[in-house]
Amino acid sequence: MDNIQVFMRIRPLSEDEYRRDRTAESAVRILADNMVSIPSQRSENFTFDYVGDENCPQHEVFEAVGRRAVDQCMQGYNGTIFAYGQTGSGKTFTMQGARDEFTGPDDELRGLIPRCFECLFERIAEEEARTNGRVKYLCRASYIEIYNETIYDLLDPLTRTCAMREDIKRGVFIDNVTEETVQDPNEAYDVFVRGTTNRHVSATSMNRESSRSHSVLMLVIQSLTQMDSGLTEIRESRFNLVDLAGSERQKLANTSGLRLKEAANINKSLSTL
């Protein structure tokens, strides 16, 4: 089914894993460009739309996953990219990049979210130039997280809570969420960085900077086309970039107190998402 694609990225061994056993190897064996097996657990093979190995760079992930999604949104279709996996498996690195080292468009470690910004506004500039200004685009961005079953507005200085609503015209939407107009990648970067700073993260035994919430960066892409008849055609699409909090076993993560409550709510929050 072309509308839904599943991509797999295999992370390299962490420093702790390598330190414990310098002869350790990946538990996943790549059989082809889109097929893997797990020899220690199962005999069958698993097929995906794309498989990235331990040495797969960020730009290659974007070319396989992000560019097509951006192109589809430019054509008026809604799109969503989300990363799912166990805590410490590299979801946030894949979506955002190195959390403390993001330096802008020249950062080779930047993830899918900033690369999608660059591609989106590049495509917008190309389309507006191709149509000699007959087509104008407007982009609005909002950034939320779902933490312990509650939706928070990451762009609000007070990080206030929001409610999820539904009506006939708008469908499902987040009520009273902050929306900011972004006109170029730099403005989108600013929204991204400000929201990321407000996310809930904490250390566990499995991940020094474990995301304790699901984050959703939402872009509304609206195009206005001046027709020869004098009418204006309006087309709107939504592009959601989601970094899910990782599932974890309490025995391995050694969580307790608030961290344990967060872990229990991570999977429950998927229903809200």
Short mmCIF file of N, CA, C and O in Angstrom, two decimals, residues 181-229:
data_model
loop_
_atom_site.label_atom_id
_atom_site.label_comp_id
_atom_site.label_asym_id
_atom_site.label_seq_id
_atom_site.Cartn_x
_atom_site.Cartn_y
_atom_site.Cartn_z
N THR A 181 3.21 31.72 12.04
CA THR A 181 3.50 31.72 10.61
C THR A 181 5.01 31.66 10.40
O THR A 181 5.77 32.41 11.03
N VAL A 182 5.44 30.74 9.55
CA VAL A 182 6.87 30.60 9.24
C VAL A 182 7.04 30.81 7.74
O VAL A 182 6.33 30.25 6.93
N GLN A 183 8.02 31.65 7.38
CA GLN A 183 8.21 32.03 5.99
C GLN A 183 9.50 31.49 5.37
O GLN A 183 9.70 31.63 4.16
N ASP A 184 10.35 30.92 6.19
CA ASP A 184 11.60 30.37 5.65
C ASP A 184 12.13 29.34 6.65
O ASP A 184 11.63 29.24 7.77
N PRO A 185 13.16 28.58 6.27
CA PRO A 185 13.68 27.55 7.17
C PRO A 185 14.17 28.10 8.51
O PRO A 185 14.02 27.46 9.55
N ASN A 186 14.74 29.31 8.52
CA ASN A 186 15.26 29.87 9.76
C ASN A 186 14.16 30.10 10.78
O ASN A 186 14.34 29.84 11.98
N GLU A 187 13.01 30.60 10.32
CA GLU A 187 11.88 30.80 11.24
C GLU A 187 11.35 29.46 11.72
O GLU A 187 10.96 29.31 12.88
N ALA A 188 11.33 28.47 10.84
CA ALA A 188 10.89 27.14 11.24
C ALA A 188 11.87 26.53 12.24
O ALA A 188 11.47 25.88 13.21
N TYR A 189 13.19 26.74 12.02
CA TYR A 189 14.20 26.27 12.98
C TYR A 189 13.94 26.86 14.35
O TYR A 189 14.06 26.19 15.38
N ASP A 190 13.59 28.15 14.39
CA ASP A 190 13.37 28.82 15.67
C ASP A 190 12.21 28.18 16.43
O ASP A 190 12.29 27.94 17.63
N VAL A 191 11.12 27.90 15.71
CA VAL A 191 9.98 27.22 16.33
C VAL A 191 10.39 25.86 16.86
O VAL A 191 10.08 25.47 17.99
N PHE A 192 11.14 25.15 16.05
CA PHE A 192 11.59 23.81 16.41
C PHE A 192 12.47 23.81 17.66
O PHE A 192 12.26 23.06 18.60
N VAL A 193 13.44 24.72 17.69
CA VAL A 193 14.38 24.77 18.82
C VAL A 193 13.68 25.21 20.10
O VAL A 193 13.89 24.64 21.18
N ARG A 194 12.80 26.22 20.01
CA ARG A 194 12.09 26.69 21.20
C ARG A 194 11.20 25.60 21.78
O ARG A 194 11.12 25.42 23.00
N GLY A 195 10.52 24.88 20.91
CA GLY A 195 9.65 23.81 21.39
C GLY A 195 10.43 22.66 21.98
O GLY A 195 10.07 22.11 23.03
N THR A 196 11.53 22.29 21.34
CA THR A 196 12.35 21.18 21.82
C THR A 196 12.91 21.47 23.21
O THR A 196 13.01 20.57 24.06
N THR A 197 13.25 22.72 23.47
CA THR A 197 13.78 23.11 24.78
C THR A 197 12.79 22.83 25.90
O THR A 197 13.18 22.52 27.03
N ASN A 198 11.50 22.89 25.59
CA ASN A 198 10.47 22.71 26.62
C ASN A 198 10.02 21.26 26.80
O ASN A 198 9.16 20.99 27.64
N ARG A 199 10.59 20.33 26.02
CA ARG A 199 10.16 18.93 26.13
C ARG A 199 10.60 18.31 27.44
O ARG A 199 11.61 18.69 28.04
N HIS A 200 9.82 17.31 27.89
CA HIS A 200 10.17 16.56 29.09
C HIS A 200 11.18 15.47 28.73
O HIS A 200 10.88 14.57 27.93
N VAL A 201 12.37 15.55 29.31
CA VAL A 201 13.38 14.51 29.15
C VAL A 201 13.99 14.23 30.52
O VAL A 201 13.97 15.08 31.41
N SER A 202 14.51 13.03 30.69
CA SER A 202 15.19 12.68 31.93
C SER A 202 16.06 11.46 31.68
O SER A 202 15.92 10.78 30.66
N ALA A 203 16.93 11.17 32.61
CA ALA A 203 17.87 10.06 32.46
C ALA A 203 17.28 8.79 33.04
O ALA A 203 16.63 8.78 34.09
N THR A 204 17.48 7.67 32.32
CA THR A 204 17.17 6.34 32.83
C THR A 204 18.41 5.47 32.60
O THR A 204 19.38 5.91 31.98
N SER A 205 18.35 4.24 33.05
CA SER A 205 19.50 3.35 32.87
C SER A 205 19.71 3.00 31.41
O SER A 205 20.80 2.58 31.02
N MET A 206 18.69 3.18 30.58
CA MET A 206 18.80 2.82 29.17
C MET A 206 19.08 4.00 28.27
O MET A 206 19.45 3.83 27.12
N ASN A 207 18.88 5.23 28.77
CA ASN A 207 19.02 6.40 27.91
C ASN A 207 19.29 7.62 28.78
O ASN A 207 18.48 7.96 29.64
N ARG A 208 20.42 8.29 28.52
CA ARG A 208 20.78 9.46 29.32
C ARG A 208 19.80 10.60 29.12
O ARG A 208 19.56 11.39 30.03
N GLU A 209 19.22 10.73 27.91
CA GLU A 209 18.26 11.80 27.64
C GLU A 209 16.99 11.19 27.05
O GLU A 209 16.63 11.42 25.91
N SER A 210 16.31 10.40 27.86
CA SER A 210 15.11 9.70 27.41
C SER A 210 13.94 10.67 27.28
O SER A 210 13.63 11.41 28.20
N SER A 211 13.30 10.68 26.10
CA SER A 211 12.10 11.49 25.91
C SER A 211 10.97 10.87 26.73
O SER A 211 10.66 9.69 26.57
N ARG A 212 10.36 11.67 27.59
CA ARG A 212 9.29 11.17 28.45
C ARG A 212 7.92 11.55 27.91
O ARG A 212 6.91 11.43 28.62
N SER A 213 7.87 12.04 26.69
CA SER A 213 6.61 12.47 26.10
C SER A 213 6.64 12.20 24.60
O SER A 213 7.70 12.02 24.00
N HIS A 214 5.45 12.19 24.01
CA HIS A 214 5.33 12.16 22.55
C HIS A 214 5.28 13.61 22.07
O HIS A 214 4.50 14.41 22.59
N SER A 215 6.11 13.98 21.10
CA SER A 215 6.05 15.34 20.56
C SER A 215 5.54 15.30 19.12
O SER A 215 5.84 14.38 18.37
N VAL A 216 4.74 16.32 18.78
CA VAL A 216 4.16 16.42 17.44
C VAL A 216 4.38 17.84 16.92
O VAL A 216 3.84 18.80 17.47
N LEU A 217 5.18 17.97 15.88
CA LEU A 217 5.35 19.25 15.19
C LEU A 217 4.39 19.25 14.01
O LEU A 217 4.49 18.40 13.12
N MET A 218 3.46 20.20 14.00
CA MET A 218 2.41 20.22 12.98
C MET A 218 2.59 21.43 12.07
O MET A 218 2.69 22.56 12.53
N LEU A 219 2.63 21.17 10.77
CA LEU A 219 2.73 22.22 9.76
C LEU A 219 1.45 22.23 8.93
O LEU A 219 1.03 21.19 8.41
N VAL A 220 0.83 23.40 8.80
CA VAL A 220 -0.30 23.58 7.89
C VAL A 220 0.22 24.32 6.68
O VAL A 220 0.75 25.43 6.78
N ILE A 221 0.11 23.70 5.51
CA ILE A 221 0.64 24.26 4.26
C ILE A 221 -0.54 24.66 3.39
O ILE A 221 -1.31 23.81 2.95
N GLN A 222 -0.68 25.94 3.15
CA GLN A 222 -1.83 26.45 2.41
C GLN A 222 -1.34 27.16 1.16
O GLN A 222 -0.42 27.99 1.21
N SER A 223 -1.93 26.83 0.02
CA SER A 223 -1.58 27.48 -1.24
C SER A 223 -2.79 28.22 -1.80
O SER A 223 -3.93 27.74 -1.72
N LEU A 224 -2.55 29.43 -2.33
CA LEU A 224 -3.59 30.23 -2.96
C LEU A 224 -3.20 30.45 -4.42
O LEU A 224 -2.14 31.03 -4.70
N THR A 225 -4.05 30.00 -5.33
CA THR A 225 -3.78 30.08 -6.76
C THR A 225 -4.78 31.01 -7.43
O THR A 225 -6.00 30.82 -7.30
N GLN A 226 -4.26 32.04 -8.14
CA GLN A 226 -5.12 32.94 -8.89
C GLN A 226 -5.42 32.31 -10.25
O GLN A 226 -4.54 32.15 -11.08
N MET A 227 -6.70 31.94 -10.44
CA MET A 227 -7.10 31.30 -11.68
C MET A 227 -7.35 32.35 -12.77
O MET A 227 -7.59 33.53 -12.48
N ASP A 228 -7.31 31.92 -14.04
CA ASP A 228 -7.56 32.84 -15.17
C ASP A 228 -8.97 33.40 -15.11
O ASP A 228 -9.23 34.50 -15.62
N SER A 229 -9.90 32.68 -14.50
CA SER A 229 -11.28 33.12 -14.40
C SER A 229 -11.46 34.21 -13.34
O SER A 229 -12.55 34.77 -13.20
#
